[in-house]
Amino acid sequence: KPERIKILSFTKKSALEIAERIKIEGMEYPSVKDISGSTFHSWCMEIIHRYGKQLGLEDFGCIDEEDRNAAIKLAIGTVYNTPSIKVADTKVSDKVISEIYSYATNTRCNLTTAIKTRLFPLEKGPKVESAVEEIRCAIAPVIKCYLQYKQSRRYIDYDDMLLTVATALQQDASLREKVSSRYDH
């Protein structure tokens, strides 16, 4: 049954395109119009809305990348009283910190690894290690301030959304059963 199929993709465009192709191929089946596609983020948000209490995210709002950058810029201002930081000859803006934070969250790596990967992907040596450590020490309080900002306002960002749902589905058998019982494929 088409309503028991969930199409997931990284982009809305590709998810909708896959659903449309299936609808065209299965036009002789009236229920094919019920097939839907969504991004991983929108599916996770659907799960959060439906099972927010079980996830511990009841009444949480979601902030997008632009809002996250603005919140990180606010955190930089709170910590350093300036809109960006210059550390180890590297300008570290809200967007750079956001990218590092996102990478660390999504790959579940530490801040040092995220900084090396995002800012110095092909460089090695003591100079780089020193720069990474300086940057880590400078941005760690900013990230802490950002996390407090989110918590105090009951916000999650897109990275939290994916991580929270993935972790909950992995650890909570009853939630996993509820979600998986909605789909066959």
mmCIF file with all atom_site columns, N, CA and C in Angstrom, residues 87-90 92 100 110-140:
data_model
loop_
_atom_site.group_PDB
_atom_site.id
_atom_site.type_symbol
_atom_site.label_atom_id
_atom_site.label_alt_id
_atom_site.label_comp_id
_atom_site.label_asym_id
_atom_site.label_entity_id
_atom_site.label_seq_id
_atom_site.pdbx_PDB_ins_code
_atom_site.Cartn_x
_atom_site.Cartn_y
_atom_site.Cartn_z
_atom_site.occupancy
_atom_site.B_iso_or_equiv
_atom_site.pdbx_formal_charge
_atom_site.auth_seq_id
_atom_site.auth_comp_id
_atom_site.auth_asym_id
_atom_site.auth_atom_id
_atom_site.pdbx_PDB_model_num
ATOM 1   N N  . VAL A 1 87  ? 41.673 34.339 15.761 1.00 0.00 ? 87  VAL A N  1
ATOM 2   C CA . VAL A 1 87  ? 42.501 33.457 16.570 1.00 0.00 ? 87  VAL A CA 1
ATOM 3   C C  . VAL A 1 87  ? 43.491 32.761 15.653 1.00 0.00 ? 87  VAL A C  1
ATOM 4   N N  . ALA A 1 88  ? 44.751 32.753 16.036 1.00 0.00 ? 88  ALA A N  1
ATOM 5   C CA . ALA A 1 88  ? 45.793 32.053 15.278 1.00 0.00 ? 88  ALA A CA 1
ATOM 6   C C  . ALA A 1 88  ? 45.764 32.447 13.800 1.00 0.00 ? 88  ALA A C  1
ATOM 7   N N  . ASP A 1 89  ? 45.678 33.747 13.545 1.00 0.00 ? 89  ASP A N  1
ATOM 8   C CA . ASP A 1 89  ? 45.636 34.291 12.179 1.00 0.00 ? 89  ASP A CA 1
ATOM 9   C C  . ASP A 1 89  ? 44.437 33.801 11.372 1.00 0.00 ? 89  ASP A C  1
ATOM 10  N N  . THR A 1 90  ? 43.383 33.346 12.049 1.00 0.00 ? 90  THR A N  1
ATOM 11  C CA . THR A 1 90  ? 42.179 32.857 11.383 1.00 0.00 ? 90  THR A CA 1
ATOM 12  C C  . THR A 1 90  ? 40.978 33.626 11.911 1.00 0.00 ? 90  THR A C  1
ATOM 13  N N  . VAL A 1 92  ? 37.401 33.807 12.858 1.00 0.00 ? 92  VAL A N  1
ATOM 14  C CA . VAL A 1 92  ? 36.428 32.791 13.234 1.00 0.00 ? 92  VAL A CA 1
ATOM 15  C C  . VAL A 1 92  ? 35.082 33.492 13.429 1.00 0.00 ? 92  VAL A C  1
ATOM 16  N N  . ILE A 1 100 ? 31.675 24.305 12.216 1.00 0.00 ? 100 ILE A N  1
ATOM 17  C CA . ILE A 1 100 ? 32.464 23.410 13.071 1.00 0.00 ? 100 ILE A CA 1
ATOM 18  C C  . ILE A 1 100 ? 31.550 22.659 14.037 1.00 0.00 ? 100 ILE A C  1
ATOM 19  N N  . ASN A 1 110 ? 35.029 15.059 18.391 1.00 0.00 ? 110 ASN A N  1
ATOM 20  C CA . ASN A 1 110 ? 35.305 16.139 19.341 1.00 0.00 ? 110 ASN A CA 1
ATOM 21  C C  . ASN A 1 110 ? 35.596 17.431 18.591 1.00 0.00 ? 110 ASN A C  1
ATOM 22  N N  . LEU A 1 111 ? 35.636 18.512 19.346 1.00 0.00 ? 111 LEU A N  1
ATOM 23  C CA . LEU A 1 111 ? 35.830 19.838 18.769 1.00 0.00 ? 111 LEU A CA 1
ATOM 24  C C  . LEU A 1 111 ? 37.182 19.961 18.068 1.00 0.00 ? 111 LEU A C  1
ATOM 25  N N  . THR A 1 112 ? 38.212 19.390 18.630 1.00 0.00 ? 112 THR A N  1
ATOM 26  C CA . THR A 1 112 ? 39.548 19.441 18.018 1.00 0.00 ? 112 THR A CA 1
ATOM 27  C C  . THR A 1 112 ? 39.537 18.810 16.629 1.00 0.00 ? 112 THR A C  1
ATOM 28  N N  . THR A 1 113 ? 38.951 17.640 16.521 1.00 0.00 ? 113 THR A N  1
ATOM 29  C CA . THR A 1 113 ? 38.865 16.951 15.228 1.00 0.00 ? 113 THR A CA 1
ATOM 30  C C  . THR A 1 113 ? 38.041 17.756 14.230 1.00 0.00 ? 113 THR A C  1
ATOM 31  N N  . ALA A 1 114 ? 36.934 18.329 14.701 1.00 0.00 ? 114 ALA A N  1
ATOM 32  C CA . ALA A 1 114 ? 36.079 19.134 13.816 1.00 0.00 ? 114 ALA A CA 1
ATOM 33  C C  . ALA A 1 114 ? 36.836 20.352 13.291 1.00 0.00 ? 114 ALA A C  1
ATOM 34  N N  . ILE A 1 115 ? 37.597 21.004 14.148 1.00 0.00 ? 115 ILE A N  1
ATOM 35  C CA . ILE A 1 115 ? 38.369 22.185 13.724 1.00 0.00 ? 115 ILE A CA 1
ATOM 36  C C  . ILE A 1 115 ? 39.427 21.783 12.701 1.00 0.00 ? 115 ILE A C  1
ATOM 37  N N  . LYS A 1 116 ? 40.155 20.712 12.985 1.00 0.00 ? 116 LYS A N  1
ATOM 38  C CA . LYS A 1 116 ? 41.180 20.241 12.034 1.00 0.00 ? 116 LYS A CA 1
ATOM 39  C C  . LYS A 1 116 ? 40.561 19.937 10.679 1.00 0.00 ? 116 LYS A C  1
ATOM 40  N N  . THR A 1 117 ? 39.461 19.218 10.694 1.00 0.00 ? 117 THR A N  1
ATOM 41  C CA . THR A 1 117 ? 38.817 18.790 9.450  1.00 0.00 ? 117 THR A CA 1
ATOM 42  C C  . THR A 1 117 ? 38.248 19.951 8.659  1.00 0.00 ? 117 THR A C  1
ATOM 43  N N  . ARG A 1 118 ? 37.601 20.892 9.347  1.00 0.00 ? 118 ARG A N  1
ATOM 44  C CA . ARG A 1 118 ? 36.928 21.981 8.645  1.00 0.00 ? 118 ARG A CA 1
ATOM 45  C C  . ARG A 1 118 ? 37.865 23.132 8.270  1.00 0.00 ? 118 ARG A C  1
ATOM 46  N N  . LEU A 1 119 ? 38.860 23.409 9.118  1.00 0.00 ? 119 LEU A N  1
ATOM 47  C CA . LEU A 1 119 ? 39.718 24.572 8.850  1.00 0.00 ? 119 LEU A CA 1
ATOM 48  C C  . LEU A 1 119 ? 41.093 24.227 8.298  1.00 0.00 ? 119 LEU A C  1
ATOM 49  N N  . PHE A 1 120 ? 41.592 23.047 8.617  1.00 0.00 ? 120 PHE A N  1
ATOM 50  C CA . PHE A 1 120 ? 42.947 22.660 8.187  1.00 0.00 ? 120 PHE A CA 1
ATOM 51  C C  . PHE A 1 120 ? 42.933 21.237 7.610  1.00 0.00 ? 120 PHE A C  1
ATOM 52  N N  . PRO A 1 121 ? 42.121 20.981 6.597  1.00 0.00 ? 121 PRO A N  1
ATOM 53  C CA . PRO A 1 121 ? 41.942 19.602 6.145  1.00 0.00 ? 121 PRO A CA 1
ATOM 54  C C  . PRO A 1 121 ? 43.200 18.929 5.588  1.00 0.00 ? 121 PRO A C  1
ATOM 55  N N  . LEU A 1 122 ? 44.087 19.686 5.011  1.00 0.00 ? 122 LEU A N  1
ATOM 56  C CA . LEU A 1 122 ? 45.271 19.087 4.380  1.00 0.00 ? 122 LEU A CA 1
ATOM 57  C C  . LEU A 1 122 ? 46.575 19.456 5.073  1.00 0.00 ? 122 LEU A C  1
ATOM 58  N N  . GLU A 1 123 ? 46.471 20.170 6.179  1.00 0.00 ? 123 GLU A N  1
ATOM 59  C CA . GLU A 1 123 ? 47.676 20.653 6.852  1.00 0.00 ? 123 GLU A CA 1
ATOM 60  C C  . GLU A 1 123 ? 47.966 19.829 8.098  1.00 0.00 ? 123 GLU A C  1
ATOM 61  N N  . LYS A 1 124 ? 49.252 19.701 8.404  1.00 0.00 ? 124 LYS A N  1
ATOM 62  C CA . LYS A 1 124 ? 49.691 18.978 9.599  1.00 0.00 ? 124 LYS A CA 1
ATOM 63  C C  . LYS A 1 124 ? 50.871 19.688 10.208 1.00 0.00 ? 124 LYS A C  1
ATOM 64  N N  . GLY A 1 125 ? 51.253 19.250 11.381 1.00 0.00 ? 125 GLY A N  1
ATOM 65  C CA . GLY A 1 125 ? 52.442 19.783 12.018 1.00 0.00 ? 125 GLY A CA 1
ATOM 66  C C  . GLY A 1 125 ? 52.131 20.556 13.278 1.00 0.00 ? 125 GLY A C  1
ATOM 67  N N  . PRO A 1 126 ? 53.190 20.918 13.991 1.00 0.00 ? 126 PRO A N  1
ATOM 68  C CA . PRO A 1 126 ? 53.019 21.586 15.282 1.00 0.00 ? 126 PRO A CA 1
ATOM 69  C C  . PRO A 1 126 ? 52.336 22.953 15.192 1.00 0.00 ? 126 PRO A C  1
ATOM 70  N N  . LYS A 1 127 ? 52.588 23.671 14.096 1.00 0.00 ? 127 LYS A N  1
ATOM 71  C CA . LYS A 1 127 ? 51.946 24.972 13.920 1.00 0.00 ? 127 LYS A CA 1
ATOM 72  C C  . LYS A 1 127 ? 50.422 24.826 13.813 1.00 0.00 ? 127 LYS A C  1
ATOM 73  N N  . VAL A 1 128 ? 50.012 23.823 13.059 1.00 0.00 ? 128 VAL A N  1
ATOM 74  C CA . VAL A 1 128 ? 48.585 23.565 12.899 1.00 0.00 ? 128 VAL A CA 1
ATOM 75  C C  . VAL A 1 128 ? 47.982 23.103 14.227 1.00 0.00 ? 128 VAL A C  1
ATOM 76  N N  . GLU A 1 129 ? 48.680 22.206 14.908 1.00 0.00 ? 129 GLU A N  1
ATOM 77  C CA . GLU A 1 129 ? 48.189 21.705 16.205 1.00 0.00 ? 129 GLU A CA 1
ATOM 78  C C  . GLU A 1 129 ? 48.007 22.856 17.187 1.00 0.00 ? 129 GLU A C  1
ATOM 79  N N  . SER A 1 130 ? 48.947 23.778 17.187 1.00 0.00 ? 130 SER A N  1
ATOM 80  C CA . SER A 1 130 ? 48.872 24.941 18.070 1.00 0.00 ? 130 SER A CA 1
ATOM 81  C C  . SER A 1 130 ? 47.683 25.833 17.699 1.00 0.00 ? 130 SER A C  1
ATOM 82  N N  . ALA A 1 131 ? 47.506 26.069 16.396 1.00 0.00 ? 131 ALA A N  1
ATOM 83  C CA . ALA A 1 131 ? 46.382 26.893 15.929 1.00 0.00 ? 131 ALA A CA 1
ATOM 84  C C  . ALA A 1 131 ? 45.051 26.240 16.285 1.00 0.00 ? 131 ALA A C  1
ATOM 85  N N  . VAL A 1 132 ? 44.957 24.941 16.086 1.00 0.00 ? 132 VAL A N  1
ATOM 86  C CA . VAL A 1 132 ? 43.722 24.211 16.401 1.00 0.00 ? 132 VAL A CA 1
ATOM 87  C C  . VAL A 1 132 ? 43.400 24.349 17.887 1.00 0.00 ? 132 VAL A C  1
ATOM 88  N N  . GLU A 1 133 ? 44.404 24.203 18.717 1.00 0.00 ? 133 GLU A N  1
ATOM 89  C CA . GLU A 1 133 ? 44.196 24.311 20.171 1.00 0.00 ? 133 GLU A CA 1
ATOM 90  C C  . GLU A 1 133 ? 43.767 25.723 20.561 1.00 0.00 ? 133 GLU A C  1
ATOM 91  N N  . GLU A 1 134 ? 44.372 26.742 19.963 1.00 0.00 ? 134 GLU A N  1
ATOM 92  C CA . GLU A 1 134 ? 43.980 28.129 20.241 1.00 0.00 ? 134 GLU A CA 1
ATOM 93  C C  . GLU A 1 134 ? 42.530 28.371 19.839 1.00 0.00 ? 134 GLU A C  1
ATOM 94  N N  . ILE A 1 135 ? 42.169 27.885 18.660 1.00 0.00 ? 135 ILE A N  1
ATOM 95  C CA . ILE A 1 135 ? 40.801 28.063 18.165 1.00 0.00 ? 135 ILE A CA 1
ATOM 96  C C  . ILE A 1 135 ? 39.824 27.300 19.056 1.00 0.00 ? 135 ILE A C  1
ATOM 97  N N  . ARG A 1 136 ? 40.183 26.085 19.435 1.00 0.00 ? 136 ARG A N  1
ATOM 98  C CA . ARG A 1 136 ? 39.314 25.288 20.308 1.00 0.00 ? 136 ARG A CA 1
ATOM 99  C C  . ARG A 1 136 ? 39.049 26.025 21.621 1.00 0.00 ? 136 ARG A C  1
ATOM 100 N N  . CYS A 1 137 ? 40.100 26.551 22.212 1.00 0.00 ? 137 CYS A N  1
ATOM 101 C CA . CYS A 1 137 ? 39.956 27.282 23.477 1.00 0.00 ? 137 CYS A CA 1
ATOM 102 C C  . CYS A 1 137 ? 39.096 28.540 23.301 1.00 0.00 ? 137 CYS A C  1
ATOM 103 N N  . ALA A 1 138 ? 39.174 29.156 22.133 1.00 0.00 ? 138 ALA A N  1
ATOM 104 C CA . ALA A 1 138 ? 38.412 30.381 21.876 1.00 0.00 ? 138 ALA A CA 1
ATOM 105 C C  . ALA A 1 138 ? 36.938 30.107 21.598 1.00 0.00 ? 138 ALA A C  1
ATOM 106 N N  . ILE A 1 139 ? 36.654 29.020 20.866 1.00 0.00 ? 139 ILE A N  1
ATOM 107 C CA . ILE A 1 139 ? 35.256 28.805 20.481 1.00 0.00 ? 139 ILE A CA 1
ATOM 108 C C  . ILE A 1 139 ? 34.484 27.913 21.453 1.00 0.00 ? 139 ILE A C  1
ATOM 109 N N  . ALA A 1 140 ? 35.158 27.159 22.294 1.00 0.00 ? 140 ALA A N  1
ATOM 110 C CA . ALA A 1 140 ? 34.448 26.292 23.250 1.00 0.00 ? 140 ALA A CA 1
ATOM 111 C C  . ALA A 1 140 ? 33.477 27.087 24.132 1.00 0.00 ? 140 ALA A C  1
#
